[in-house]
Amino acid sequence: METFITPAEAHAIIHAQIRTLPTVKATLLAALGRFLQEDIIAQEDVPPFDNSAMDGFALCVADLSAAPVTLKITGEIAAGDTPAMSLTQGSCVRIMTGAPVPDNTAAVVPVEWTRMETDSDVRVTRMPAAGQFVRAAGRDLRRGATVLEKGVRLTPPALGLLATAGHRSVRVSAVPRVTIVVTGDELFMESGSLPPGKIRDANGPALAAQVQYAGGSLVAVHHARDDKAEVADRLDQALHESDVILFSGGVSVGNFDYVNEVFDAAGVKRHFWRVKQRPGGPLSFGMCGAQAVFGLPGNPVSSFVCFEQYVRPAMQRLMAAQWTGPELHRAVLREALAKTKGLHHFIRGIACRDVAGQLEVRTTGPQASNLYSSAAAANCLIHLPQELEHPFAGQEVDIEWLPWAVPY
C-alpha cells in the first residue's frame, strides 16, 4: 500500500484499478447523462424528403421572377401529406411548415410576403431566392453518416438527435450503484433540537447529492457509530449491494477511527492512504474484487473535495468516460494566500471575468475544513501545487470549475 502520495499519484492508482461496468441497453430517457457504448450510424436521411421551412406557397422555377406577380393556387399540402402533384408556370400550392414540397418546387414564399386577391389567386409581393425556405432531404443527417460516436455523454440534445435518427434505445454504460456510510457517535441524524455534544450530519445528504449529480445510483445512506463491529456490519452490507462504497469519517489515526482496520479485515486491498493535499489528506482507497472502496475524511469540506477529485473520476471511469485529469483554466489570483509547501491545496474560490475579459479568482473566505459555507459559496476549486510556497495577488493560478457552476 502506498502512503502519503501526491494527488496525481492517487489519480493514477484509481485509474489503474477501476474497470468499466458492463454495457446495457437503455431507453433514451434512461440513458440521459450516461456514456454511449456504440457508434450510431444514420439508417436514413434526415429529413427524409424536401420540405417547407415556412407556411406559405410553393413556387416553380419559371415563376422566380421579379415581384409582384399573381399566381393561381392549385392545391394545398399539410404536414404529413404525401402529395402527388407537380408545379407548372403560373401556379402555386399552399404549403404548411414541414410538409413535403411538390415536384418542380424551386422555392417557398412565406405567407407574410403575399396578399390574397381572391380565394384562388395570390399576389407575391416579395420573391424568394432559388431554394429559399426549402429544407433539403439529408440536410441534417445523411444515411450512413455517424450520428454519435461511442464514448459521448448523452445530453438532452444528443437524445433528441438519436430520436431524430429513429432510435428509441441505445447501448450505454451501466450506472454505478453507490452506498454511503457516515460514521461517528457525534452525529445527530434527526431533525429535532440538537442534543448537547452532537452535530448534524452534513456528509450523508451532501455526498448523496454529489453521487446523484455525478450520474450514480444511490443505494442507501447508512450511519455507523464509532464501534468496530458496527462499522464492519455496514461495510459487509454495502459490499453486497454496491459498486462503490463511500465511508465518511473514521479514516485518520484517532482512538475510535476503525474504518481502515475494518477494510483490511474484510479483505479490502487498500492501494493508498493519505494524500499530500489540504483539505482531505487522510483519504483511503482500496478494491474488494471489482468494488471500489473509499474512506473519506469526516470534515465536510474534506469529504466534499475528495469526492469531486477522486470519487467522481472513478465513477466516470466505471461509466466508460474518457477522463484524462481535471480540466484546468488559468485565472489571476486577486489576493495573497497562505499555503503549506509540500501539500497541494484545494481552495474554494469564486471566479469571474473582469471588465477586460480576464478570468480572475478570489477565495470564498476562511478555508477551514469544517466550514461548509466555503464550499457552498464556491464556483471553482483553486489548485495550488505542492511546490508553490507564497501565492501572491496578481499571480496566475489554475482553477477547476465545479460541475454545477456555469463557467464565465
mmCIF file of C-alpha atoms in Angstrom:
data_model
loop_
_atom_site.group_PDB
_atom_site.id
_atom_site.type_symbol
_atom_site.label_atom_id
_atom_site.label_comp_id
_atom_site.label_asym_id
_atom_site.label_seq_id
_atom_site.Cartn_x
_atom_site.Cartn_y
_atom_site.Cartn_z
ATOM 1 C CA MET A 1 0.000 0.000 0.000
ATOM 2 C CA GLU A 2 1.242 3.473 -0.911
ATOM 3 C CA THR A 3 1.113 6.189 1.717
ATOM 4 C CA PHE A 4 1.425 9.971 1.675
ATOM 5 C CA ILE A 5 1.277 10.209 -2.105
ATOM 6 C CA THR A 6 0.584 13.137 -4.426
ATOM 7 C CA PRO A 7 -2.857 13.831 -5.923
ATOM 8 C CA ALA A 8 -1.507 12.851 -9.353
ATOM 9 C CA GLU A 9 -0.308 9.526 -7.976
ATOM 10 C CA ALA A 10 -3.679 8.954 -6.309
ATOM 11 C CA HIS A 11 -5.459 9.617 -9.609
ATOM 12 C CA ALA A 12 -3.156 7.197 -11.423
ATOM 13 C CA ILE A 13 -3.743 4.418 -8.887
ATOM 14 C CA ILE A 14 -7.533 4.808 -9.008
ATOM 15 C CA HIS A 15 -7.489 4.924 -12.804
ATOM 16 C CA ALA A 16 -5.430 1.721 -12.966
ATOM 17 C CA GLN A 17 -7.742 -0.170 -10.617
ATOM 18 C CA ILE A 18 -11.203 0.819 -11.847
ATOM 19 C CA ARG A 19 -12.753 -1.191 -14.667
ATOM 20 C CA THR A 20 -15.696 -0.137 -16.806
ATOM 21 C CA LEU A 21 -19.046 -1.621 -15.857
ATOM 22 C CA PRO A 22 -20.835 -3.862 -18.395
ATOM 23 C CA THR A 23 -22.884 -2.169 -21.088
ATOM 24 C CA VAL A 24 -26.668 -2.290 -21.040
ATOM 25 C CA LYS A 25 -29.496 -1.416 -23.403
ATOM 26 C CA ALA A 26 -31.422 1.602 -22.140
ATOM 27 C CA THR A 27 -34.320 3.703 -23.340
ATOM 28 C CA LEU A 28 -33.435 7.238 -24.353
ATOM 29 C CA LEU A 29 -34.781 8.773 -21.155
ATOM 30 C CA ALA A 30 -32.933 6.237 -19.003
ATOM 31 C CA ALA A 31 -29.751 6.921 -20.998
ATOM 32 C CA LEU A 32 -29.665 10.622 -20.100
ATOM 33 C CA GLY A 33 -26.273 11.571 -18.655
ATOM 34 C CA ARG A 34 -24.725 8.191 -19.394
ATOM 35 C CA PHE A 35 -21.961 7.363 -21.870
ATOM 36 C CA LEU A 36 -22.781 5.858 -25.243
ATOM 37 C CA GLN A 37 -21.214 2.451 -25.807
ATOM 38 C CA GLU A 38 -21.740 2.083 -29.558
ATOM 39 C CA ASP A 39 -21.298 4.172 -32.686
ATOM 40 C CA ILE A 40 -24.687 5.307 -34.000
ATOM 41 C CA ILE A 41 -24.989 5.282 -37.805
ATOM 42 C CA ALA A 42 -27.837 7.004 -39.634
ATOM 43 C CA GLN A 43 -30.107 4.465 -41.310
ATOM 44 C CA GLU A 44 -31.956 7.107 -43.332
ATOM 45 C CA ASP A 45 -31.697 10.688 -44.487
ATOM 46 C CA VAL A 46 -32.884 13.359 -42.035
ATOM 47 C CA PRO A 47 -35.097 14.983 -43.098
ATOM 48 C CA PRO A 48 -36.255 12.096 -45.311
ATOM 49 C CA PHE A 49 -37.709 14.395 -48.006
ATOM 50 C CA ASP A 50 -37.520 18.001 -49.214
ATOM 51 C CA ASN A 51 -39.966 20.018 -47.105
ATOM 52 C CA SER A 52 -41.103 23.528 -46.462
ATOM 53 C CA ALA A 53 -39.464 25.638 -43.781
ATOM 54 C CA MET A 54 -42.386 28.098 -43.722
ATOM 55 C CA ASP A 55 -46.135 28.400 -44.018
ATOM 56 C CA GLY A 56 -46.543 29.858 -47.484
ATOM 57 C CA PHE A 57 -46.710 28.912 -51.156
ATOM 58 C CA ALA A 58 -44.512 26.564 -53.189
ATOM 59 C CA LEU A 59 -43.307 28.162 -56.454
ATOM 60 C CA CYS A 60 -41.817 26.630 -59.601
ATOM 61 C CA VAL A 61 -38.560 27.861 -61.157
ATOM 62 C CA ALA A 62 -40.315 29.577 -64.056
ATOM 63 C CA ASP A 63 -42.065 31.944 -61.642
ATOM 64 C CA LEU A 64 -38.968 33.081 -59.736
ATOM 65 C CA SER A 65 -39.047 36.426 -61.494
ATOM 66 C CA ALA A 66 -39.287 39.906 -60.125
ATOM 67 C CA ALA A 67 -42.227 40.561 -57.822
ATOM 68 C CA PRO A 68 -45.012 41.457 -57.795
ATOM 69 C CA VAL A 69 -46.746 38.607 -59.639
ATOM 70 C CA THR A 70 -50.157 36.958 -59.283
ATOM 71 C CA LEU A 71 -50.323 33.128 -59.240
ATOM 72 C CA LYS A 72 -53.150 30.615 -59.287
ATOM 73 C CA ILE A 73 -53.448 28.389 -56.186
ATOM 74 C CA THR A 74 -53.959 24.815 -57.424
ATOM 75 C CA GLY A 75 -53.783 22.841 -54.165
ATOM 76 C CA GLU A 76 -52.810 22.632 -50.521
ATOM 77 C CA ILE A 77 -50.290 20.400 -48.713
ATOM 78 C CA ALA A 78 -50.252 19.931 -44.935
ATOM 79 C CA ALA A 79 -47.527 18.339 -42.817
ATOM 80 C CA GLY A 80 -47.965 14.564 -43.046
ATOM 81 C CA ASP A 81 -49.497 14.653 -46.545
ATOM 82 C CA THR A 82 -47.995 12.675 -49.441
ATOM 83 C CA PRO A 83 -48.754 14.897 -52.458
ATOM 84 C CA ALA A 84 -48.836 13.560 -55.979
ATOM 85 C CA MET A 85 -48.668 16.873 -57.817
ATOM 86 C CA SER A 86 -46.220 18.967 -59.810
ATOM 87 C CA LEU A 87 -45.978 22.721 -60.193
ATOM 88 C CA THR A 88 -46.396 24.438 -63.538
ATOM 89 C CA GLN A 89 -45.715 28.011 -64.602
ATOM 90 C CA GLY A 90 -48.264 30.497 -63.305
ATOM 91 C CA SER A 91 -49.459 28.222 -60.486
ATOM 92 C CA CYS A 92 -48.527 27.621 -56.867
ATOM 93 C CA VAL A 93 -49.518 25.351 -53.999
ATOM 94 C CA ARG A 94 -50.392 26.473 -50.478
ATOM 95 C CA ILE A 95 -47.991 24.619 -48.123
ATOM 96 C CA MET A 96 -47.514 24.281 -44.382
ATOM 97 C CA THR A 97 -44.261 24.095 -42.383
ATOM 98 C CA GLY A 98 -42.801 20.581 -42.553
ATOM 99 C CA ALA A 99 -44.964 19.489 -45.461
ATOM 100 C CA PRO A 100 -43.241 17.747 -48.406
ATOM 101 C CA VAL A 101 -42.841 20.102 -51.359
ATOM 102 C CA PRO A 102 -44.391 19.080 -54.706
ATOM 103 C CA ASP A 103 -42.304 18.161 -57.724
ATOM 104 C CA ASN A 104 -40.684 21.063 -59.562
ATOM 105 C CA THR A 105 -40.591 23.286 -56.454
ATOM 106 C CA ALA A 106 -37.893 25.949 -56.716
ATOM 107 C CA ALA A 107 -38.621 27.874 -53.504
ATOM 108 C CA VAL A 108 -41.288 28.650 -50.936
ATOM 109 C CA VAL A 109 -42.577 32.168 -50.474
ATOM 110 C CA PRO A 110 -43.669 32.875 -46.854
ATOM 111 C CA VAL A 111 -47.285 33.867 -46.387
ATOM 112 C CA GLU A 112 -46.049 37.210 -44.998
ATOM 113 C CA TRP A 113 -44.672 38.060 -48.454
ATOM 114 C CA THR A 114 -48.036 37.551 -50.144
ATOM 115 C CA ARG A 115 -51.529 39.059 -50.347
ATOM 116 C CA MET A 116 -54.698 37.170 -51.244
ATOM 117 C CA GLU A 117 -56.515 38.692 -54.218
ATOM 118 C CA THR A 118 -59.279 36.043 -54.473
ATOM 119 C CA ASP A 119 -59.883 32.659 -52.857
ATOM 120 C CA SER A 120 -57.772 31.075 -55.613
ATOM 121 C CA ASP A 121 -55.335 33.850 -56.543
ATOM 122 C CA VAL A 122 -52.381 35.098 -54.515
ATOM 123 C CA ARG A 123 -50.216 38.128 -55.120
ATOM 124 C CA VAL A 124 -46.495 37.567 -54.386
ATOM 125 C CA THR A 125 -45.132 40.941 -53.237
ATOM 126 C CA ARG A 126 -41.595 39.773 -52.454
ATOM 127 C CA MET A 127 -39.831 36.983 -54.329
ATOM 128 C CA PRO A 128 -37.681 34.330 -52.556
ATOM 129 C CA ALA A 129 -34.321 33.244 -53.950
ATOM 130 C CA ALA A 130 -33.953 29.850 -55.595
ATOM 131 C CA GLY A 131 -34.033 27.150 -52.902
ATOM 132 C CA GLN A 132 -35.052 29.553 -50.162
ATOM 133 C CA PHE A 133 -37.257 28.143 -47.390
ATOM 134 C CA VAL A 134 -36.947 24.591 -48.726
ATOM 135 C CA ARG A 135 -35.269 22.140 -46.329
ATOM 136 C CA ALA A 136 -33.405 19.596 -48.427
ATOM 137 C CA ALA A 137 -33.557 15.865 -47.706
ATOM 138 C CA GLY A 138 -30.486 14.750 -45.742
ATOM 139 C CA ARG A 139 -29.568 18.288 -44.718
ATOM 140 C CA ASP A 140 -29.314 17.263 -41.051
ATOM 141 C CA LEU A 141 -28.076 13.672 -41.446
ATOM 142 C CA ARG A 142 -27.093 11.579 -44.441
ATOM 143 C CA ARG A 143 -27.776 7.862 -44.470
ATOM 144 C CA GLY A 144 -24.571 6.061 -43.453
ATOM 145 C CA ALA A 145 -23.163 9.057 -41.574
ATOM 146 C CA THR A 146 -22.050 8.774 -37.954
ATOM 147 C CA VAL A 147 -24.704 10.326 -35.745
ATOM 148 C CA LEU A 148 -22.842 9.983 -32.431
ATOM 149 C CA GLU A 149 -19.577 8.271 -31.564
ATOM 150 C CA LYS A 150 -19.004 5.762 -28.794
ATOM 151 C CA GLY A 151 -17.969 7.430 -25.549
ATOM 152 C CA VAL A 152 -20.007 10.628 -25.855
ATOM 153 C CA ARG A 153 -22.065 11.665 -22.837
ATOM 154 C CA LEU A 154 -25.750 11.728 -23.707
ATOM 155 C CA THR A 155 -27.148 15.216 -23.179
ATOM 156 C CA PRO A 156 -30.768 16.201 -23.900
ATOM 157 C CA PRO A 157 -29.846 17.422 -27.444
ATOM 158 C CA ALA A 158 -27.930 14.180 -28.072
ATOM 159 C CA LEU A 159 -31.005 12.187 -27.094
ATOM 160 C CA GLY A 160 -33.093 14.345 -29.407
ATOM 161 C CA LEU A 161 -30.662 13.594 -32.232
ATOM 162 C CA LEU A 162 -30.908 9.861 -31.520
ATOM 163 C CA ALA A 163 -34.691 10.085 -31.659
ATOM 164 C CA THR A 164 -34.461 12.033 -34.918
ATOM 165 C CA ALA A 165 -32.329 9.204 -36.313
ATOM 166 C CA GLY A 166 -35.008 6.661 -35.373
ATOM 167 C CA HIS A 167 -33.500 5.227 -32.167
ATOM 168 C CA ARG A 168 -35.600 4.543 -29.082
ATOM 169 C CA SER A 169 -32.922 2.684 -27.115
ATOM 170 C CA VAL A 170 -29.113 2.544 -27.190
ATOM 171 C CA ARG A 171 -26.252 0.700 -25.527
ATOM 172 C CA VAL A 172 -24.792 2.683 -22.651
ATOM 173 C CA SER A 173 -22.613 2.107 -19.626
ATOM 174 C CA ALA A 174 -24.295 0.718 -16.550
ATOM 175 C CA VAL A 175 -24.898 3.154 -13.698
ATOM 176 C CA PRO A 176 -22.619 2.593 -10.686
ATOM 177 C CA ARG A 177 -24.504 1.716 -7.517
ATOM 178 C CA VAL A 178 -23.170 3.666 -4.551
ATOM 179 C CA THR A 179 -23.623 3.149 -0.824
ATOM 180 C CA ILE A 180 -22.608 5.834 1.675
ATOM 181 C CA VAL A 181 -21.748 5.150 5.306
ATOM 182 C CA VAL A 182 -21.294 8.147 7.596
ATOM 183 C CA THR A 183 -19.538 7.331 10.865
ATOM 184 C CA GLY A 184 -19.327 8.951 14.262
ATOM 185 C CA ASP A 185 -21.011 8.927 17.665
ATOM 186 C CA GLU A 186 -21.266 12.696 17.465
ATOM 187 C CA LEU A 187 -23.654 12.702 14.511
ATOM 188 C CA PHE A 188 -27.282 13.592 15.152
ATOM 189 C CA MET A 189 -29.407 12.109 12.376
ATOM 190 C CA GLU A 190 -32.793 13.584 13.307
ATOM 191 C CA SER A 191 -34.421 16.954 12.631
ATOM 192 C CA GLY A 192 -35.320 17.937 16.198
ATOM 193 C CA SER A 193 -33.441 20.037 18.732
ATOM 194 C CA LEU A 194 -29.724 19.311 18.795
ATOM 195 C CA PRO A 195 -28.679 17.416 21.960
ATOM 196 C CA PRO A 196 -25.568 18.562 23.843
ATOM 197 C CA GLY A 197 -22.307 17.366 22.310
ATOM 198 C CA LYS A 198 -23.901 16.397 18.995
ATOM 199 C CA ILE A 199 -23.566 17.846 15.483
ATOM 200 C CA ARG A 200 -25.866 17.418 12.500
ATOM 201 C CA ASP A 201 -24.910 15.101 9.678
ATOM 202 C CA ALA A 202 -23.917 17.125 6.609
ATOM 203 C CA ASN A 203 -21.893 14.492 4.773
ATOM 204 C CA GLY A 204 -24.718 11.999 4.285
ATOM 205 C CA PRO A 205 -27.051 14.344 2.386
ATOM 206 C CA ALA A 206 -24.204 16.178 0.622
ATOM 207 C CA LEU A 207 -22.446 13.033 -0.602
ATOM 208 C CA ALA A 208 -25.780 11.561 -1.676
ATOM 209 C CA ALA A 209 -26.395 14.663 -3.783
ATOM 210 C CA GLN A 210 -22.864 14.512 -5.231
ATOM 211 C CA VAL A 211 -23.366 10.846 -6.161
ATOM 212 C CA GLN A 212 -26.596 11.606 -7.979
ATOM 213 C CA TYR A 213 -25.150 14.720 -9.650
ATOM 214 C CA ALA A 214 -22.270 12.578 -10.925
ATOM 215 C CA GLY A 215 -24.719 10.129 -12.522
ATOM 216 C CA GLY A 216 -24.608 7.374 -9.923
ATOM 217 C CA SER A 217 -27.437 5.349 -8.449
ATOM 218 C CA LEU A 218 -27.684 5.910 -4.711
ATOM 219 C CA VAL A 219 -28.410 2.632 -2.936
ATOM 220 C CA ALA A 220 -28.530 3.893 0.655
ATOM 221 C CA VAL A 221 -27.040 6.224 3.232
ATOM 222 C CA HIS A 222 -26.211 4.388 6.465
ATOM 223 C CA HIS A 223 -24.909 5.591 9.810
ATOM 224 C CA ALA A 224 -22.353 3.712 11.890
ATOM 225 C CA ARG A 225 -21.398 4.596 15.427
ATOM 226 C CA ASP A 226 -17.732 4.571 16.421
ATOM 227 C CA ASP A 227 -17.906 0.846 17.058
ATOM 228 C CA LYS A 228 -15.715 -1.603 15.148
ATOM 229 C CA ALA A 229 -18.422 -4.270 14.858
ATOM 230 C CA GLU A 230 -20.983 -1.766 13.610
ATOM 231 C CA VAL A 231 -18.558 -0.324 11.036
ATOM 232 C CA ALA A 232 -17.801 -3.883 9.866
ATOM 233 C CA ASP A 233 -21.509 -4.694 9.605
ATOM 234 C CA ARG A 234 -22.141 -1.612 7.457
ATOM 235 C CA LEU A 235 -19.228 -2.499 5.183
ATOM 236 C CA ASP A 236 -20.477 -6.066 4.772
ATOM 237 C CA GLN A 237 -23.938 -4.788 3.883
ATOM 238 C CA ALA A 238 -22.534 -2.298 1.365
ATOM 239 C CA LEU A 239 -20.352 -4.920 -0.320
ATOM 240 C CA HIS A 240 -23.485 -6.944 -1.081
ATOM 241 C CA GLU A 241 -25.272 -4.100 -2.835
ATOM 242 C CA SER A 242 -22.878 -1.638 -4.453
ATOM 243 C CA ASP A 243 -20.155 -0.996 -6.997
ATOM 244 C CA VAL A 244 -18.758 1.933 -4.997
ATOM 245 C CA ILE A 245 -18.697 2.238 -1.206
ATOM 246 C CA LEU A 246 -18.016 5.573 0.482
ATOM 247 C CA PHE A 247 -17.181 5.777 4.173
ATOM 248 C CA SER A 248 -17.108 9.242 5.673
ATOM 249 C CA GLY A 249 -15.034 9.690 8.822
ATOM 250 C CA GLY A 250 -13.032 7.241 10.881
ATOM 251 C CA VAL A 251 -10.053 7.077 8.478
ATOM 252 C CA SER A 252 -7.477 9.015 10.473
ATOM 253 C CA VAL A 253 -5.398 7.895 13.482
ATOM 254 C CA GLY A 254 -7.716 8.621 16.392
ATOM 255 C CA ASN A 255 -8.563 6.049 19.059
ATOM 256 C CA PHE A 256 -12.007 5.499 17.519
ATOM 257 C CA ASP A 257 -11.023 5.568 13.832
ATOM 258 C CA TYR A 258 -11.779 1.972 12.828
ATOM 259 C CA VAL A 259 -12.519 2.258 9.102
ATOM 260 C CA ASN A 260 -9.118 1.288 7.668
ATOM 261 C CA GLU A 261 -8.777 -1.555 10.161
ATOM 262 C CA VAL A 262 -12.207 -2.857 9.138
ATOM 263 C CA PHE A 263 -11.310 -2.524 5.442
ATOM 264 C CA ASP A 264 -8.244 -4.698 5.968
ATOM 265 C CA ALA A 265 -10.106 -7.317 7.995
ATOM 266 C CA ALA A 266 -12.841 -7.563 5.335
ATOM 267 C CA GLY A 267 -10.363 -8.256 2.530
ATOM 268 C CA VAL A 268 -10.341 -4.802 1.000
ATOM 269 C CA LYS A 269 -6.978 -4.385 -0.709
ATOM 270 C CA ARG A 270 -6.004 -0.856 0.163
ATOM 271 C CA HIS A 271 -3.884 0.795 -2.532
ATOM 272 C CA PHE A 272 -3.165 4.063 -0.752
ATOM 273 C CA TRP A 273 -3.810 6.005 2.416
ATOM 274 C CA ARG A 274 -3.069 9.688 2.939
ATOM 275 C CA VAL A 275 -2.567 12.158 0.119
ATOM 276 C CA LYS A 276 -0.310 15.226 0.134
ATOM 277 C CA GLN A 277 -3.177 17.686 -0.018
ATOM 278 C CA ARG A 278 -5.251 20.079 2.051
ATOM 279 C CA PRO A 279 -8.066 19.575 2.791
ATOM 280 C CA GLY A 280 -8.633 15.825 2.656
ATOM 281 C CA GLY A 281 -5.247 14.361 3.499
ATOM 282 C CA PRO A 282 -6.380 11.175 5.311
ATOM 283 C CA LEU A 283 -8.011 9.664 2.218
ATOM 284 C CA SER A 284 -8.083 5.888 1.832
ATOM 285 C CA PHE A 285 -8.759 3.904 -1.359
ATOM 286 C CA GLY A 286 -8.966 0.195 -1.975
ATOM 287 C CA MET A 287 -10.636 -2.520 -4.010
ATOM 288 C CA CYS A 288 -12.623 -5.551 -2.928
ATOM 289 C CA GLY A 289 -12.729 -7.541 -6.123
ATOM 290 C CA ALA A 290 -14.258 -5.142 -8.657
ATOM 291 C CA GLN A 291 -15.793 -2.905 -5.983
ATOM 292 C CA ALA A 292 -14.186 0.447 -5.232
ATOM 293 C CA VAL A 293 -13.989 1.367 -1.546
ATOM 294 C CA PHE A 294 -13.186 4.896 -0.389
ATOM 295 C CA GLY A 295 -12.527 6.135 3.116
ATOM 296 C CA LEU A 296 -13.218 9.869 3.029
ATOM 297 C CA PRO A 297 -12.274 12.273 5.812
ATOM 298 C CA GLY A 298 -15.080 13.245 8.166
ATOM 299 C CA ASN A 299 -14.705 17.023 7.958
ATOM 300 C CA PRO A 300 -17.409 18.094 5.497
ATOM 301 C CA VAL A 301 -15.224 20.199 3.181
ATOM 302 C CA SER A 302 -12.590 17.458 3.086
ATOM 303 C CA SER A 303 -15.266 14.924 2.186
ATOM 304 C CA PHE A 304 -16.657 17.254 -0.492
ATOM 305 C CA VAL A 305 -13.248 17.894 -2.066
ATOM 306 C CA CYS A 306 -12.187 14.234 -2.018
ATOM 307 C CA PHE A 307 -15.411 13.209 -3.706
ATOM 308 C CA GLU A 308 -15.001 15.713 -6.526
ATOM 309 C CA GLN A 309 -11.305 14.988 -7.002
ATOM 310 C CA TYR A 310 -11.297 11.192 -6.726
ATOM 311 C CA VAL A 311 -14.725 9.576 -6.433
ATOM 312 C CA ARG A 312 -16.328 11.412 -9.358
ATOM 313 C CA PRO A 313 -13.477 10.425 -11.748
ATOM 314 C CA ALA A 314 -13.748 6.822 -10.506
ATOM 315 C CA MET A 315 -17.476 6.819 -11.219
ATOM 316 C CA GLN A 316 -16.855 8.297 -14.657
ATOM 317 C CA ARG A 317 -14.364 5.536 -15.422
ATOM 318 C CA LEU A 318 -16.919 2.940 -14.304
ATOM 319 C CA MET A 319 -19.303 4.555 -16.813
ATOM 320 C CA ALA A 320 -16.657 4.417 -19.585
ATOM 321 C CA ALA A 321 -15.890 8.146 -19.682
ATOM 322 C CA GLN A 322 -12.557 9.168 -21.140
ATOM 323 C CA TRP A 323 -11.267 11.044 -18.064
ATOM 324 C CA THR A 324 -7.733 12.368 -18.550
ATOM 325 C CA GLY A 325 -7.398 14.551 -15.491
ATOM 326 C CA PRO A 326 -9.018 17.679 -14.065
ATOM 327 C CA GLU A 327 -9.859 20.342 -16.628
ATOM 328 C CA LEU A 328 -7.895 23.369 -15.504
ATOM 329 C CA HIS A 329 -8.147 27.014 -16.550
ATOM 330 C CA ARG A 330 -5.813 29.917 -15.841
ATOM 331 C CA ALA A 331 -7.052 32.771 -13.677
ATOM 332 C CA VAL A 332 -5.446 35.718 -11.915
ATOM 333 C CA LEU A 333 -5.419 35.477 -8.139
ATOM 334 C CA ARG A 334 -6.942 38.570 -6.536
ATOM 335 C CA GLU A 335 -5.421 38.083 -3.082
ATOM 336 C CA ALA A 336 -2.325 36.645 -1.448
ATOM 337 C CA LEU A 337 -2.833 33.252 0.181
ATOM 338 C CA ALA A 338 -1.163 31.318 2.969
ATOM 339 C CA LYS A 339 -0.006 27.871 1.882
ATOM 340 C CA THR A 340 1.983 24.928 3.187
ATOM 341 C CA LYS A 341 4.847 23.854 0.941
ATOM 342 C CA GLY A 342 4.723 20.173 0.057
ATOM 343 C CA LEU A 343 0.920 19.992 0.050
ATOM 344 C CA HIS A 344 -1.427 20.521 -2.882
ATOM 345 C CA HIS A 345 -4.110 22.945 -1.688
ATOM 346 C CA PHE A 346 -7.678 22.902 -2.997
ATOM 347 C CA ILE A 347 -9.011 26.369 -2.204
ATOM 348 C CA ARG A 348 -12.708 27.095 -2.593
ATOM 349 C CA GLY A 349 -12.931 30.034 -4.955
ATOM 350 C CA ILE A 350 -15.221 32.400 -6.803
ATOM 351 C CA ALA A 351 -14.075 33.069 -10.369
ATOM 352 C CA CYS A 352 -15.424 35.677 -12.764
ATOM 353 C CA ARG A 353 -14.203 37.884 -15.590
ATOM 354 C CA ASP A 354 -13.197 41.490 -15.109
ATOM 355 C CA VAL A 355 -14.227 44.334 -17.440
ATOM 356 C CA ALA A 356 -11.387 43.423 -19.812
ATOM 357 C CA GLY A 357 -12.490 39.797 -20.011
ATOM 358 C CA GLN A 358 -9.648 38.453 -17.852
ATOM 359 C CA LEU A 359 -10.608 35.472 -15.682
ATOM 360 C CA GLU A 360 -9.829 36.246 -12.057
ATOM 361 C CA VAL A 361 -10.473 34.384 -8.826
ATOM 362 C CA ARG A 362 -10.767 35.067 -5.115
ATOM 363 C CA THR A 363 -11.404 32.769 -2.175
ATOM 364 C CA THR A 364 -14.783 32.287 -0.549
ATOM 365 C CA GLY A 365 -13.327 33.364 2.783
ATOM 366 C CA PRO A 366 -11.963 31.254 5.653
ATOM 367 C CA GLN A 367 -10.914 27.835 4.379
ATOM 368 C CA ALA A 368 -11.034 25.560 7.437
ATOM 369 C CA SER A 369 -12.202 22.057 6.521
ATOM 370 C CA ASN A 370 -15.208 22.214 8.851
ATOM 371 C CA LEU A 371 -16.645 25.358 7.222
ATOM 372 C CA TYR A 372 -19.141 24.101 4.670
ATOM 373 C CA SER A 373 -20.071 27.670 3.792
ATOM 374 C CA SER A 374 -16.725 27.879 1.984
ATOM 375 C CA ALA A 375 -17.891 25.124 -0.373
ATOM 376 C CA ALA A 376 -21.469 26.322 -0.748
ATOM 377 C CA ALA A 377 -20.312 29.739 -1.963
ATOM 378 C CA ALA A 378 -17.716 28.409 -4.425
ATOM 379 C CA ASN A 379 -17.988 28.008 -8.183
ATOM 380 C CA CYS A 380 -14.481 26.574 -8.556
ATOM 381 C CA LEU A 381 -11.529 24.997 -6.801
ATOM 382 C CA ILE A 382 -8.231 26.860 -6.917
ATOM 383 C CA HIS A 383 -5.350 24.416 -7.416
ATOM 384 C CA LEU A 384 -2.177 25.424 -5.609
ATOM 385 C CA PRO A 385 0.514 22.804 -6.378
ATOM 386 C CA GLN A 386 2.681 21.391 -3.642
ATOM 387 C CA GLU A 387 5.875 23.152 -4.743
ATOM 388 C CA LEU A 388 4.197 26.584 -4.519
ATOM 389 C CA GLU A 389 5.010 28.467 -1.292
ATOM 390 C CA HIS A 390 3.677 32.015 -1.338
ATOM 391 C CA PRO A 391 0.787 32.634 -3.762
ATOM 392 C CA PHE A 392 0.571 36.383 -4.316
ATOM 393 C CA ALA A 393 -2.074 38.753 -5.591
ATOM 394 C CA GLY A 394 -1.793 39.071 -9.371
ATOM 395 C CA GLN A 395 -0.291 35.589 -9.822
ATOM 396 C CA GLU A 396 -1.789 33.259 -12.408
ATOM 397 C CA VAL A 397 -3.127 30.024 -10.925
ATOM 398 C CA ASP A 398 -5.115 27.021 -12.138
ATOM 399 C CA ILE A 399 -8.798 26.722 -11.322
ATOM 400 C CA GLU A 400 -11.229 23.868 -11.863
ATOM 401 C CA TRP A 401 -14.907 24.707 -12.318
ATOM 402 C CA LEU A 402 -17.240 22.828 -10.013
ATOM 403 C CA PRO A 403 -19.611 20.598 -12.047
ATOM 404 C CA TRP A 404 -22.713 22.636 -11.218
ATOM 405 C CA ALA A 405 -21.091 26.024 -11.881
ATOM 406 C CA VAL A 406 -21.620 27.913 -15.128
ATOM 407 C CA PRO A 407 -18.158 28.962 -16.394
ATOM 408 C CA TYR A 408 -17.662 32.632 -17.169
#
